[in-house]
Amino acid sequence: MNMSACRLWFVMCLNTHRAHPDLRPGFSHGDPGRGDHPRKSGDRRLHGKFKEKVKREEVDRRVRKDTEQYSEKFSEDAKSVCQMLLTKNPKQRLGSKAGAVEVKAHPVFKDINFKRLEANILDPPFCPDPHAIYCKDVVDIEQFSTVRGVYLDTADDTFYSQFATGCVSIPWQNEMIESGCFKDINEDEPEENMVLNVEEKMHHPVPKPKRGFFYRLFRRGVRVTSILLFWVFFFF
């Protein structure tokens, strides 16, 4: 991943149909802080007509000045939470003061028990489709993310050096995987069997090595010396 390119199109990965009111004069599309608030009704709030061709400056103006339109699909609570999240002034926006607690306290979420939801006891009321592509045309994104040339300088090298890459070299990790050592260490085995194996190894008696006749005869140095001296004086 080219991190220096992120300075040009860090968060503006959205099309002209969805944009955040933080867009304001003097800030390019590459500045961080842009959010993508999906539209519940799926309408084109920045386009007055279907497939209307709008310039980037007009898109910025509509985001900063115009008020979004809501269809009859929105309930009063849904309309309220969207309006509070899309407030032009970020300091007055829902969640800017108390964080997520302020958002959870909105009436639109009154039927959701967040403690049980965060504990995975309840299923979320809505799950986005992971295979869905929320973009009508790739061209809508490309007009914001065109990068002609990227050059790394000293500032980029300093930025990269702040990331911890680990103390274990990649060749050593590959060797551990190819040799099968990693698989042996991380082999899936029931915990009970592992405990039994450890206990067996700890309490299993270690067999004593067998010794020969001469070892048993000469293991006691004093007695052996006395016996040898007796034999020498007796026979000679």
CSV table of C-alpha atoms in Angstrom, one decimal:
chain,number,residue,atom,x,y,z
A,1,MET,CA,0.0,0.0,0.0
A,2,ASN,CA,1.4,3.4,-1.0
A,3,MET,CA,0.9,5.5,2.1
A,4,SER,CA,2.0,8.8,0.4
A,5,ALA,CA,-0.9,8.5,-2.0
A,6,CYS,CA,-3.3,8.4,0.9
A,7,ARG,CA,-2.5,12.1,1.4
A,8,LEU,CA,-4.3,12.8,-1.9
A,9,TRP,CA,-7.4,10.5,-1.6
A,10,PHE,CA,-7.4,9.5,2.1
A,11,VAL,CA,-11.2,9.3,2.7
A,12,MET,CA,-12.9,10.7,-0.3
A,13,CYS,CA,-13.9,7.3,-1.6
A,14,LEU,CA,-17.4,8.2,-2.4
A,15,ASN,CA,-19.4,9.4,-5.4
A,16,THR,CA,-21.3,12.6,-6.0
A,17,HIS,CA,-24.5,11.1,-4.6
A,18,ARG,CA,-23.1,10.9,-1.1
A,19,ALA,CA,-21.0,13.5,0.6
A,20,HIS,CA,-20.4,15.0,4.0
A,21,PRO,CA,-21.3,18.6,5.0
A,22,ASP,CA,-17.7,19.0,6.3
A,23,LEU,CA,-16.8,20.0,2.8
A,24,ARG,CA,-16.0,23.7,2.9
A,25,PRO,CA,-14.0,26.3,0.9
A,26,GLY,CA,-10.2,25.9,1.1
A,27,PHE,CA,-10.3,22.1,1.7
A,28,SER,CA,-9.5,19.7,-1.1
A,29,HIS,CA,-11.0,16.2,-1.5
A,30,GLY,CA,-7.8,14.7,-0.1
A,31,ASP,CA,-8.2,16.1,3.4
A,32,PRO,CA,-9.2,13.6,6.1
A,33,GLY,CA,-12.5,14.0,8.0
A,34,ARG,CA,-14.9,13.2,5.2
A,35,GLY,CA,-17.6,10.7,6.1
A,36,ASP,CA,-20.0,8.7,4.0
A,37,HIS,CA,-23.6,8.7,5.3
A,38,PRO,CA,-25.5,6.1,3.3
A,39,ARG,CA,-28.9,7.3,2.3
A,40,LYS,CA,-31.8,5.2,3.7
A,41,SER,CA,-34.0,5.9,0.7
A,42,GLY,CA,-31.2,5.6,-1.9
A,43,ASP,CA,-32.2,8.8,-3.6
A,44,ARG,CA,-29.7,11.3,-5.2
A,45,ARG,CA,-29.9,14.2,-2.8
A,46,LEU,CA,-27.3,16.2,-4.7
A,47,HIS,CA,-28.9,15.9,-8.1
A,48,GLY,CA,-32.0,17.8,-8.9
A,49,LYS,CA,-32.8,15.5,-11.8
A,50,PHE,CA,-32.1,11.9,-12.5
A,51,LYS,CA,-28.5,11.4,-14.0
A,52,GLU,CA,-27.9,15.1,-13.8
A,53,LYS,CA,-24.4,16.1,-14.6
A,54,VAL,CA,-23.0,18.3,-11.8
A,55,LYS,CA,-19.6,19.9,-11.5
A,56,ARG,CA,-17.5,19.4,-8.5
A,57,GLU,CA,-17.9,23.0,-7.3
A,58,GLU,CA,-21.7,22.6,-7.5
A,59,VAL,CA,-21.5,19.4,-5.5
A,60,ASP,CA,-19.5,21.2,-2.8
A,61,ARG,CA,-22.0,24.0,-2.7
A,62,ARG,CA,-25.0,21.8,-2.4
A,63,VAL,CA,-23.3,19.8,0.4
A,64,ARG,CA,-22.4,23.0,2.3
A,65,LYS,CA,-25.6,25.0,1.7
A,66,ASP,CA,-28.6,23.0,0.6
A,67,THR,CA,-30.8,21.0,2.9
A,68,GLU,CA,-31.3,17.4,2.0
A,69,GLN,CA,-34.8,16.2,1.0
A,70,TYR,CA,-36.5,13.2,2.6
A,71,SER,CA,-39.1,11.0,1.0
A,72,GLU,CA,-42.2,9.5,2.6
A,73,LYS,CA,-40.1,6.3,3.4
A,74,PHE,CA,-38.6,8.1,6.3
A,75,SER,CA,-40.3,8.1,9.7
A,76,GLU,CA,-40.1,11.1,11.9
A,77,ASP,CA,-37.4,9.5,14.1
A,78,ALA,CA,-35.4,8.4,11.0
A,79,LYS,CA,-35.6,11.8,9.5
A,80,SER,CA,-34.6,13.4,12.8
A,81,VAL,CA,-31.5,11.2,13.3
A,82,CYS,CA,-30.4,11.8,9.7
A,83,GLN,CA,-30.8,15.6,10.0
A,84,MET,CA,-28.9,15.6,13.3
A,85,LEU,CA,-26.1,13.5,11.8
A,86,LEU,CA,-25.9,15.7,8.7
A,87,THR,CA,-25.9,19.0,10.6
A,88,LYS,CA,-23.7,21.5,8.7
A,89,ASN,CA,-21.9,22.6,11.8
A,90,PRO,CA,-19.8,19.7,13.1
A,91,LYS,CA,-19.8,21.1,16.7
A,92,GLN,CA,-23.6,20.8,16.8
A,93,ARG,CA,-23.8,17.4,15.2
A,94,LEU,CA,-25.3,14.4,17.0
A,95,GLY,CA,-22.5,12.6,18.9
A,96,SER,CA,-20.0,15.5,18.8
A,97,LYS,CA,-20.4,16.2,22.5
A,98,ALA,CA,-21.1,12.8,24.2
A,99,GLY,CA,-20.0,10.5,21.5
A,100,ALA,CA,-21.8,7.2,20.8
A,101,VAL,CA,-23.8,7.5,23.9
A,102,GLU,CA,-25.6,10.5,22.5
A,103,VAL,CA,-26.4,8.7,19.3
A,104,LYS,CA,-27.7,5.5,21.1
A,105,ALA,CA,-30.0,7.7,23.2
A,106,HIS,CA,-31.9,8.9,20.1
A,107,PRO,CA,-35.5,7.7,19.9
A,108,VAL,CA,-34.9,5.9,16.6
A,109,PHE,CA,-32.9,3.3,18.6
A,110,LYS,CA,-35.3,3.0,21.5
A,111,ASP,CA,-36.1,-0.7,20.7
A,112,ILE,CA,-32.5,-1.8,20.6
A,113,ASN,CA,-30.8,-3.1,23.7
A,114,PHE,CA,-27.2,-2.1,23.0
A,115,LYS,CA,-25.7,-4.1,25.9
A,116,ARG,CA,-27.2,-7.3,24.7
A,117,LEU,CA,-26.3,-6.4,21.1
A,118,GLU,CA,-22.7,-5.8,21.9
A,119,ALA,CA,-22.6,-9.1,23.8
A,120,ASN,CA,-23.7,-10.9,20.6
A,121,ILE,CA,-26.9,-12.0,22.4
A,122,LEU,CA,-29.2,-10.2,20.0
A,123,ASP,CA,-29.0,-10.1,16.2
A,124,PRO,CA,-28.6,-6.6,14.7
A,125,PRO,CA,-31.8,-5.3,13.1
A,126,PHE,CA,-29.9,-4.7,9.8
A,127,CYS,CA,-26.8,-6.3,8.4
A,128,PRO,CA,-25.3,-4.7,5.2
A,129,ASP,CA,-24.6,-7.0,2.4
A,130,PRO,CA,-20.9,-7.6,2.3
A,131,HIS,CA,-21.0,-8.3,-1.4
A,132,ALA,CA,-23.0,-5.2,-2.3
A,133,ILE,CA,-21.2,-2.4,-4.2
A,134,TYR,CA,-22.5,1.0,-3.1
A,135,CYS,CA,-21.5,2.8,-6.3
A,136,LYS,CA,-23.4,3.2,-9.5
A,137,ASP,CA,-20.4,3.7,-11.7
A,138,VAL,CA,-16.6,3.4,-11.1
A,139,VAL,CA,-16.2,6.8,-12.9
A,140,ASP,CA,-17.9,8.5,-10.0
A,141,ILE,CA,-15.1,7.5,-7.8
A,142,GLU,CA,-12.3,7.9,-10.3
A,143,GLN,CA,-13.0,11.6,-10.6
A,144,PHE,CA,-11.9,12.1,-7.0
A,145,SER,CA,-9.0,9.6,-6.8
A,146,THR,CA,-6.8,10.3,-9.8
A,147,VAL,CA,-3.1,10.2,-8.9
A,148,ARG,CA,-0.7,10.9,-11.7
A,149,GLY,CA,2.6,10.4,-9.8
A,150,VAL,CA,3.7,9.5,-6.3
A,151,TYR,CA,7.2,10.3,-5.0
A,152,LEU,CA,8.6,9.3,-1.6
A,153,ASP,CA,10.7,11.8,0.3
A,154,THR,CA,12.4,12.0,3.6
A,155,ALA,CA,9.1,12.8,5.4
A,156,ASP,CA,7.7,9.5,4.1
A,157,ASP,CA,10.7,7.5,5.3
A,158,THR,CA,10.3,9.1,8.7
A,159,PHE,CA,6.6,8.2,8.7
A,160,TYR,CA,7.3,4.6,7.7
A,161,SER,CA,10.0,4.2,10.4
A,162,GLN,CA,7.3,4.7,13.1
A,163,PHE,CA,5.6,1.4,12.3
A,164,ALA,CA,6.7,-1.7,14.2
A,165,THR,CA,7.4,-4.4,11.7
A,166,GLY,CA,8.3,-7.1,14.3
A,167,CYS,CA,11.5,-8.6,15.6
A,168,VAL,CA,11.2,-11.9,13.8
A,169,SER,CA,12.6,-11.9,10.2
A,170,ILE,CA,10.4,-13.1,7.3
A,171,PRO,CA,12.9,-15.8,6.2
A,172,TRP,CA,12.9,-17.4,9.7
A,173,GLN,CA,9.1,-17.4,9.7
A,174,ASN,CA,9.1,-19.1,6.2
A,175,GLU,CA,11.6,-21.7,7.4
A,176,MET,CA,9.4,-22.5,10.5
A,177,ILE,CA,6.4,-23.0,8.2
A,178,GLU,CA,8.1,-25.0,5.5
A,179,SER,CA,9.8,-27.3,8.1
A,180,GLY,CA,6.5,-28.1,9.7
A,181,CYS,CA,7.6,-26.9,13.1
A,182,PHE,CA,4.9,-24.2,13.2
A,183,LYS,CA,2.2,-26.9,12.4
A,184,ASP,CA,3.5,-29.1,15.2
A,185,ILE,CA,3.4,-26.4,17.8
A,186,ASN,CA,0.0,-25.2,16.8
A,187,GLU,CA,-1.5,-28.6,16.2
A,188,ASP,CA,-5.1,-28.8,17.3
A,189,GLU,CA,-5.4,-31.2,20.1
A,190,PRO,CA,-8.1,-31.5,22.9
A,191,GLU,CA,-7.0,-29.7,26.0
A,192,GLU,CA,-7.7,-32.8,28.2
A,193,ASN,CA,-5.3,-34.9,26.1
A,194,MET,CA,-2.6,-32.2,26.3
A,195,VAL,CA,-2.9,-32.1,30.1
A,196,LEU,CA,-2.7,-35.9,30.3
A,197,ASN,CA,0.3,-36.0,28.1
A,198,VAL,CA,2.1,-33.4,30.2
A,199,GLU,CA,1.3,-35.3,33.4
A,200,GLU,CA,2.5,-38.6,32.0
A,201,LYS,CA,5.8,-37.0,31.0
A,202,MET,CA,6.2,-35.5,34.4
A,203,HIS,CA,5.4,-38.7,36.4
A,204,HIS,CA,6.8,-41.3,34.1
A,205,PRO,CA,9.8,-43.0,35.8
A,206,VAL,CA,13.1,-42.6,34.0
A,207,PRO,CA,14.7,-46.0,33.4
A,208,LYS,CA,18.2,-46.4,34.8
A,209,PRO,CA,20.8,-47.4,32.3
A,210,LYS,CA,22.1,-51.0,32.6
A,211,ARG,CA,25.6,-51.4,33.9
A,212,GLY,CA,28.1,-54.2,33.2
A,213,PHE,CA,29.8,-56.5,35.6
A,214,PHE,CA,33.1,-54.6,35.8
A,215,TYR,CA,31.2,-51.3,36.4
A,216,ARG,CA,29.5,-52.9,39.4
A,217,LEU,CA,32.8,-54.3,40.5
A,218,PHE,CA,34.9,-51.2,40.3
A,219,ARG,CA,32.2,-48.5,41.2
A,220,ARG,CA,33.4,-48.4,44.7
A,221,GLY,CA,37.0,-47.3,44.5
A,222,VAL,CA,38.2,-48.0,48.1
A,223,ARG,CA,36.9,-51.6,48.1
A,224,VAL,CA,38.3,-52.4,44.7
A,225,THR,CA,41.7,-51.0,45.6
A,226,SER,CA,41.8,-53.2,48.7
A,227,ILE,CA,40.8,-56.3,46.8
A,228,LEU,CA,43.4,-55.7,44.1
A,229,LEU,CA,46.1,-55.3,46.8
A,230,PHE,CA,45.0,-58.5,48.5
A,231,TRP,CA,45.2,-60.4,45.2
A,232,VAL,CA,48.7,-59.1,44.4
A,233,PHE,CA,50.1,-60.0,47.8
A,234,PHE,CA,48.3,-63.4,47.9
A,235,PHE,CA,49.5,-64.7,44.4
A,236,PHE,CA,52.9,-63.1,44.2
